[in-house]
CSV table of C-alpha atoms in Angstrom, one decimal:
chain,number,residue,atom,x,y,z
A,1,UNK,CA,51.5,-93.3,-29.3
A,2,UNK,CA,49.9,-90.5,-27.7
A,3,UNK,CA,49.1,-87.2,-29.4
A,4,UNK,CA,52.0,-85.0,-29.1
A,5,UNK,CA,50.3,-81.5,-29.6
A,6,UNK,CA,49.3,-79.2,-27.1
A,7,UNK,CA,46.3,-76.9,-26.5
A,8,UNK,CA,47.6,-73.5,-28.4
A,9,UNK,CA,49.7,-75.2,-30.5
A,10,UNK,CA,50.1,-73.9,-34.2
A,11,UNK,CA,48.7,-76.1,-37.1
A,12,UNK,CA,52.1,-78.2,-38.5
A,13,UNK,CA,53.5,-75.8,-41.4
A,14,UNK,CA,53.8,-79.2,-43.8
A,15,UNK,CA,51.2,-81.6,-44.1
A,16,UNK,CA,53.9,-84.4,-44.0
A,17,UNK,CA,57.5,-83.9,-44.2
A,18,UNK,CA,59.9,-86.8,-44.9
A,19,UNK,CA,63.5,-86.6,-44.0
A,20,UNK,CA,65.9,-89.1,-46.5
A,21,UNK,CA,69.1,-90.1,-45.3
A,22,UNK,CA,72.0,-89.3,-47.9
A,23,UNK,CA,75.0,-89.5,-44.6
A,24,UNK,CA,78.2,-90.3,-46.2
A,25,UNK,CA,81.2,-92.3,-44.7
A,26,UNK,CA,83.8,-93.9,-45.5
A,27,UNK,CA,83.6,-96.7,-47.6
A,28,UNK,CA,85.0,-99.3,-45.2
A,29,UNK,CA,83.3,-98.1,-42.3
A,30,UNK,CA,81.3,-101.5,-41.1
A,31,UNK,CA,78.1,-99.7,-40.9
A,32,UNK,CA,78.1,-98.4,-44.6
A,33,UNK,CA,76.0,-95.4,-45.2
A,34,UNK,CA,72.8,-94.6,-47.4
A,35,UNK,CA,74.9,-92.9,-49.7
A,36,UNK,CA,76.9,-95.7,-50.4
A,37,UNK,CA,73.7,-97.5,-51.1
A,38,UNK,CA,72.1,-94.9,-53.7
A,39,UNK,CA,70.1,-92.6,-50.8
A,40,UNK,CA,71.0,-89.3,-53.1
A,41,UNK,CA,69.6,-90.4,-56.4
A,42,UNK,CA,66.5,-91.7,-54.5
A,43,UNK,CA,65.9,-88.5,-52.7
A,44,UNK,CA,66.1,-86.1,-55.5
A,45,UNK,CA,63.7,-88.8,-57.3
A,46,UNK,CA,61.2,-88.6,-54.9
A,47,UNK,CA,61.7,-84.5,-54.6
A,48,UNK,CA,60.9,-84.6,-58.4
A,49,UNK,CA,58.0,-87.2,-58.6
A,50,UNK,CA,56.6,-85.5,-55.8
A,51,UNK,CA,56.2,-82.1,-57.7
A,52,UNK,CA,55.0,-83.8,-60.9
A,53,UNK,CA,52.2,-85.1,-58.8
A,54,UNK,CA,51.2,-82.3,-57.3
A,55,UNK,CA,52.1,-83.3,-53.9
A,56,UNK,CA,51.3,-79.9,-52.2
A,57,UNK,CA,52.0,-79.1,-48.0
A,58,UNK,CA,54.5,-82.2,-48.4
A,59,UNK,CA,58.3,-81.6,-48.1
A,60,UNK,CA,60.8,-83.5,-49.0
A,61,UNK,CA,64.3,-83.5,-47.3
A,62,UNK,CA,67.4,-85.0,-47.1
A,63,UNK,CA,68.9,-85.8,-43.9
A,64,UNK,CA,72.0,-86.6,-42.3
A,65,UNK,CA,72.6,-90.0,-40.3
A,66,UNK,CA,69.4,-91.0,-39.3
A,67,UNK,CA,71.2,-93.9,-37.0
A,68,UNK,CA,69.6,-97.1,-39.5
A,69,UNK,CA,72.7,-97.2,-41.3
A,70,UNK,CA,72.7,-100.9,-41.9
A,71,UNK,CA,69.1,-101.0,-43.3
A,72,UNK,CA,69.4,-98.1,-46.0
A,73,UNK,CA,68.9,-96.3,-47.8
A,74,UNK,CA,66.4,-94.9,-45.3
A,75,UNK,CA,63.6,-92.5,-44.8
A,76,UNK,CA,61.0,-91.3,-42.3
A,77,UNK,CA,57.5,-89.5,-43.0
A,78,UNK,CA,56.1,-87.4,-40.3
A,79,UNK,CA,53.7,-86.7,-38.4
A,80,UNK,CA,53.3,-90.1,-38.6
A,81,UNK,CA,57.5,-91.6,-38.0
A,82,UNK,CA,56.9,-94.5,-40.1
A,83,UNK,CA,59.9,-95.6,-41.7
A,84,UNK,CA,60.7,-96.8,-45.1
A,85,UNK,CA,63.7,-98.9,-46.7
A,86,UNK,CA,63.0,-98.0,-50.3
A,87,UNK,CA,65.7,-99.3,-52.9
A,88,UNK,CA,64.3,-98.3,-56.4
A,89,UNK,CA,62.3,-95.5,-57.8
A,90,UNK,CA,59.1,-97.4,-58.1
A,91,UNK,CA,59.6,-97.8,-54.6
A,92,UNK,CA,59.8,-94.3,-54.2
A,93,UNK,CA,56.6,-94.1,-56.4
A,94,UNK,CA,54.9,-96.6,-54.5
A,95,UNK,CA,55.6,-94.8,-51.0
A,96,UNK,CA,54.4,-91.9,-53.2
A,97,UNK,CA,51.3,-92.7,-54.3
A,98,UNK,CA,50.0,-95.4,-51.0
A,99,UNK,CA,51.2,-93.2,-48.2
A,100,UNK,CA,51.6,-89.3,-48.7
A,101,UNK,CA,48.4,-89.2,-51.6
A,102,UNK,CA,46.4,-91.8,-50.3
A,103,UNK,CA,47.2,-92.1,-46.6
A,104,UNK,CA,47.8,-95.8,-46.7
A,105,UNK,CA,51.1,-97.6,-45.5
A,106,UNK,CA,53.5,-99.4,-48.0
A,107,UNK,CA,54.0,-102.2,-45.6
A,108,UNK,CA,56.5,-104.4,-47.7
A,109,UNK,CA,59.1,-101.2,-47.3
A,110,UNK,CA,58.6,-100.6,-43.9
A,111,UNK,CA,61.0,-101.5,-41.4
A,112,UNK,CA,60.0,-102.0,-37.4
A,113,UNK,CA,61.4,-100.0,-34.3
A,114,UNK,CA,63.4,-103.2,-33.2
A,115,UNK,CA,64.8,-103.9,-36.9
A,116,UNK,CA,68.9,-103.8,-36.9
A,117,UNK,CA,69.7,-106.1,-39.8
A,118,UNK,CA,68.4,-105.7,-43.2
A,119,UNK,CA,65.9,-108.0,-44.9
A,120,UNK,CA,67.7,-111.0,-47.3
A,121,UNK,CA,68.1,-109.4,-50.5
Protein backbone atom coordinates (compact mmCIF):
# COMPACT_ATOMS: atom_id res chain seq x y z
CA UNK A 1 0.00 0.00 0.00
CA UNK A 2 1.17 3.35 -0.69
CA UNK A 3 1.84 6.07 1.88
CA UNK A 4 -1.27 7.92 2.53
CA UNK A 5 0.07 11.25 3.97
CA UNK A 6 0.63 14.29 2.22
CA UNK A 7 3.34 16.98 2.26
CA UNK A 8 1.87 19.43 5.15
CA UNK A 9 0.17 17.01 6.77
CA UNK A 10 0.05 17.02 10.64
CA UNK A 11 1.88 14.29 12.68
CA UNK A 12 -1.14 11.42 13.54
CA UNK A 13 -2.47 12.65 17.14
CA UNK A 14 -2.26 8.69 18.31
CA UNK A 15 0.60 6.63 17.68
CA UNK A 16 -1.85 3.68 16.97
CA UNK A 17 -5.44 3.68 17.51
CA UNK A 18 -7.44 0.44 17.40
CA UNK A 19 -11.17 0.46 16.80
CA UNK A 20 -13.03 -2.95 18.52
CA UNK A 21 -16.19 -3.96 17.24
CA UNK A 22 -18.89 -4.31 20.18
CA UNK A 23 -22.15 -3.83 17.11
CA UNK A 24 -25.17 -5.49 18.57
CA UNK A 25 -28.03 -7.30 16.77
CA UNK A 26 -30.45 -9.32 17.14
CA UNK A 27 -29.74 -12.58 18.24
CA UNK A 28 -31.11 -14.46 15.22
CA UNK A 29 -29.83 -12.32 12.78
CA UNK A 30 -27.60 -14.84 10.43
CA UNK A 31 -24.60 -12.77 10.58
CA UNK A 32 -24.44 -12.67 14.51
CA UNK A 33 -22.59 -9.78 15.87
CA UNK A 34 -19.22 -9.21 18.06
CA UNK A 35 -21.30 -8.61 20.95
CA UNK A 36 -22.92 -11.72 20.83
CA UNK A 37 -19.49 -13.23 20.71
CA UNK A 38 -17.94 -11.40 23.91
CA UNK A 39 -16.46 -8.10 21.78
CA UNK A 40 -17.42 -5.72 24.99
CA UNK A 41 -15.67 -7.70 27.69
CA UNK A 42 -12.58 -7.94 25.31
CA UNK A 43 -12.54 -4.29 24.61
CA UNK A 44 -12.71 -2.87 27.98
CA UNK A 45 -9.89 -5.69 28.77
CA UNK A 46 -7.65 -4.52 26.34
CA UNK A 47 -8.57 -0.56 27.36
CA UNK A 48 -7.43 -1.73 30.93
CA UNK A 49 -4.20 -3.88 30.16
CA UNK A 50 -3.27 -1.26 27.97
CA UNK A 51 -3.06 1.41 30.72
CA UNK A 52 -1.36 -0.98 33.18
CA UNK A 53 1.32 -1.32 30.64
CA UNK A 54 1.86 1.95 29.99
CA UNK A 55 0.82 1.89 26.48
CA UNK A 56 1.11 5.71 25.98
CA UNK A 57 -0.13 7.72 22.29
CA UNK A 58 -2.22 4.35 21.84
CA UNK A 59 -6.04 4.60 21.93
CA UNK A 60 -8.33 2.19 22.31
CA UNK A 61 -11.96 2.32 20.94
CA UNK A 62 -14.86 0.57 20.47
CA UNK A 63 -16.52 0.53 17.31
CA UNK A 64 -19.70 -0.07 15.74
CA UNK A 65 -20.14 -2.70 12.81
CA UNK A 66 -16.96 -3.01 11.28
CA UNK A 67 -18.75 -5.25 8.32
CA UNK A 68 -16.55 -8.81 9.62
CA UNK A 69 -19.48 -9.87 11.48
CA UNK A 70 -19.07 -13.51 10.93
CA UNK A 71 -15.36 -13.64 12.00
CA UNK A 72 -15.71 -11.72 15.41
CA UNK A 73 -15.23 -10.56 17.72
CA UNK A 74 -13.07 -8.13 15.62
CA UNK A 75 -10.54 -5.41 15.66
CA UNK A 76 -8.37 -3.16 13.55
CA UNK A 77 -5.03 -1.29 14.56
CA UNK A 78 -4.02 1.73 12.62
CA UNK A 79 -1.91 3.17 10.90
CA UNK A 80 -1.24 0.05 9.97
CA UNK A 81 -5.21 -1.75 9.22
CA UNK A 82 -4.20 -5.01 10.23
CA UNK A 83 -6.94 -6.95 11.63
CA UNK A 84 -7.27 -9.18 14.53
CA UNK A 85 -9.86 -12.08 15.53
CA UNK A 86 -8.98 -12.24 19.19
CA UNK A 87 -11.20 -14.57 21.40
CA UNK A 88 -9.68 -14.43 24.92
CA UNK A 89 -7.73 -12.07 27.03
CA UNK A 90 -4.41 -13.55 26.51
CA UNK A 91 -5.23 -12.92 23.14
CA UNK A 92 -5.74 -9.45 23.82
CA UNK A 93 -2.37 -9.64 25.81
CA UNK A 94 -0.62 -11.16 23.14
CA UNK A 95 -1.81 -8.44 20.43
CA UNK A 96 -0.75 -6.28 23.30
CA UNK A 97 2.51 -6.99 23.92
CA UNK A 98 3.72 -8.42 19.91
CA UNK A 99 2.10 -5.62 18.02
CA UNK A 100 1.41 -2.12 19.74
CA UNK A 101 4.82 -2.46 22.26
CA UNK A 102 6.91 -4.36 20.15
CA UNK A 103 5.75 -3.62 16.53
CA UNK A 104 5.60 -7.19 15.56
CA UNK A 105 2.31 -8.90 14.00
CA UNK A 106 0.41 -11.68 15.94
CA UNK A 107 -0.09 -13.63 12.82
CA UNK A 108 -2.10 -16.69 14.29
CA UNK A 109 -5.10 -13.85 15.08
CA UNK A 110 -4.91 -12.13 12.01
CA UNK A 111 -7.43 -12.52 9.57
CA UNK A 112 -6.84 -11.70 5.56
CA UNK A 113 -8.66 -9.03 3.26
CA UNK A 114 -10.49 -11.92 1.35
CA UNK A 115 -11.38 -13.90 4.77
CA UNK A 116 -15.51 -14.31 5.06
CA UNK A 117 -15.77 -17.41 7.06
CA UNK A 118 -14.25 -17.95 10.33
CA UNK A 119 -11.38 -20.32 11.07
CA UNK A 120 -12.68 -24.10 12.50
CA UNK A 121 -12.84 -23.64 16.06
Amino acid sequence: MSERNLPGDPKPYYEAHVFACVNERPDVHPRGSCKARGGVPLRNYMKVRADELGLENVRINQAGCLDRCELGPVLVIYPEGIWYAPRTPADIDEILEVHLKQGGRVTRLMLQPDQKLPAAE
